[in-house]
Amino acid sequence: MDGRELVRSMRVVGSVRGLRSVRSAWRGRRADARELAPRGPERARVPGPVTGAEPLPGGGTVRFARAELRVCVMVGGAVFWGWDGAGPLPSYGLAGAPPEPDPRAGLEPDKDGGWRVVSERVTVAVSRHGGVEVRTPGGVVLRRELPPRWWEPVAGGGARWVQRTEVAADARFFGLGGRASGPRLRDGTYRLWNTDPGGGFGPGDDPLYVTMPVQLVVADAGTHLAFHDNSWDGRVTLREGEEGAGSGHDRPGTAELRMEGGPLRCWVVTGTPARVLHGWTALSGAPVAPPSWALGPQHARWGFGSEREVRRIVAGYRERDLPLSAVHLDIDHYDAHQVFTVDRERFPDLPGLAAELRAEGVRLVSIVDPAVKAEPGNAVYDSGRALGARAGDPGSGGAFVRDARGRPVRGVVWPGECVYPDFTDPAVRDWWGELYEERLAQGFAGVWHDMNEPVSFAPFGDPTLPRSARHALEGRGGDHREAHNVYGLTMARAGYEALRRLRPEQRPFLFSRSGWAGMQRYGGTWSGDVSTGWPGLRASLALVLGLGLCGVPYSGPDVGGFDGSPSPELYLRWFQLGAYLPLFRTHAAIDAGRREPWEFGPRVLEHARAALDERERLRPYFVTLAQLARLTGAPYVRPLWWGAPEDRALRDCEDAFLLGDALLVAPVLTRGEDRRAVRLPRGRWYDTVTEQAYEGPGQVLLDAPPSRIPVLARAGAVIPVRGSDGGMELEAWTPAGGRAGGGLVVLDPEDGGDKPAEAAGDAAERGAGGAAELGAVGAAERAAAGGSEGEPEPRVERYTSRLVDGAVRVERVTDEGAAPPRWPVRVRGQAAG
């Protein structure tokens, strides 16, 4: 950190808090120097030549001179391998027990002294020196892992390691969590260490709050996802390949993963993008669907200040006839920033306010930070300290993360000097979960977790806990080097399980700034403190797309950016983008001004109203996308190549996206733009405003006036929407000649299953019959991935559309055959049919 950054850091936290943060940071550095001995001389190791093999269910163990490799193909086609005894468990990334080994797959000798495992969907070949290849059934190599290398301290201790990988020359990399420079990850190094950037960020900043060792690779040969199940600090260096011209040789794409410790183990899932995401969520857990109300517009501000101001904002929405689903309260509603408290002077009757707003259809959502003010008399601190006594360990640090001497580790956050719950301890998760009863008693309908990387303000170095800090890690024990990246994930688990336990009749609403692989099991996330500016707007889309490809479908940005003051044009374009993203929330820093649509003038208000109205009209569609994500793992927001990964032009398109399979959204990401080029996937597409038809694949130039951004509907799509009377109707877009289409309506069981205003549907993938997301997987596989424990299965209705004598016919598909639609049908695009 240079001098300017130091000054900025001191200004952010204030002079007194800044001095405390300096002291805390130096204390952490001393602890690390004392407890984490230098590695000293190291000895390099590679597997060496193969010496033998032992067949086991689904694969077997291949032994080398200096290492051994366990390879297994699971039921469903997922591949696992682990070096030196590393197995699938224990794991924070997996939802539970791994799938059973495929009994039809077995280990057999391969050429040149190697071994291979052949299954229906994938072949895994192990070379005689420890390389691992994942191949299609036809023998095409999707991923080639070179023999790994370890560095082990001569004096003993854990090894660090490097794994180098080769992929096809035409391959593109995606994933690795929330990356502002994505969604396509170009050549460079990406760190795996959840980090608060300490201010607004843009496309050039890395790492951010959610990092994951999850790579999605798309190439002509196929799509695959690789998950290196290791939560330690690491770095991924990517280099795209290059195809040889004429008789020249291809240069493969490469990925190098360097980890500072922990096991070397990997999962790979292959197939179409839909099948890959389904297989990944079968391993890491089904995304929890948010309550239907959480798919509506939400408003937040750091600095509401009082009940009166909250009422004024809600009244402003009502007076202007603007829809609003939720208001989020930031840390300023706490008493001296202490979690699970209320400032009684500014919020004298929070339960009354919540009830009043609930009667108007507006929920309250509360911020929850993990840091607990280390002050006797603070009820949360005292009860956490007492946890050790209740467990028979009165001398312990109780519920909090400790140093090597058993004392609670202290850092500096908004309340001042703080301690941090150890969420890797099941007893601590239970204790913390009990505290959410206070939030529910205050009338809150959901929570958002913040500052949970975790953060400790620091004018230099990582703004987090000392790496030597001790964690329970589910009873195994370990330090912060292993626990850091899963801290936010385990906090989300504590909150989600508590909300389910405390209010079993209501689906929890929780989203978290930090997390790790599998965080979708407990909720979603948001962009964090994205910078106000056109680069920040572009980064907002990159984050949502990238997280969706890592299995986290529910996310969205701070509309308008977190810091600074957006121009009316920037705010409007951000607002229009946000209206088509899963989490649609305006939010701003305490000194960034107001972000209500009417604060930017009548012209912006008029156009923002149109975006809000369209979001509400599409609410049934969003409900189905949420349910389909839970059932299949498919994200709401998808890259344009989702249905055509072989289309190289689509693989390189980063400024537009598919919303489900039916809609293509092309946001305006550049200042002063009123027309923009849009690349279309194959098929016919209709402009949803003019209903003009365009044929893909190819590129078209579309109008993008301030009043709207280009949105196109796929020909043949059947989309459930809210009609003018508030009830549901089906919007059918005329199929192209000789083609059929369709869609799905998935009814949210929380809404009683038949509530028209909240039912939703998804358009079909290309071709007749539709229902691509469900049709791509069998019922047994859906059951493996679908649903949180105790969550009732939603009712799914399938619709088809086709041209009959020049007219569009929409029918409901039942076990008994075709039936009339249960909802009114409105045909669009008829003139072009």
XYZ file of N, CA and C in Angstrom, residues 9 457 522 620 633 705 773 804:
24
model
N -7.187 5.057 3.642
C -7.651 4.088 4.626
C -7.909 4.749 5.964
N -10.188 -3.789 9.602
C -9.591 -2.634 8.946
C -8.075 -2.647 9.156
N -27.426 -21.643 0.481
C -27.949 -20.808 1.555
C -28.522 -19.480 1.066
N -43.658 -13.121 -13.001
C -43.908 -14.570 -13.086
C -42.780 -15.328 -13.781
N -30.087 -26.161 -11.694
C -28.805 -25.459 -11.605
C -28.596 -24.412 -12.670
N -32.780 3.940 -27.343
C -33.048 5.293 -26.852
C -33.015 5.324 -25.329
N -34.376 -27.133 -19.997
C -33.697 -27.303 -18.716
C -34.113 -28.601 -18.031
N -50.503 -23.443 -36.992
C -51.510 -24.311 -37.591
C -52.383 -23.448 -38.501
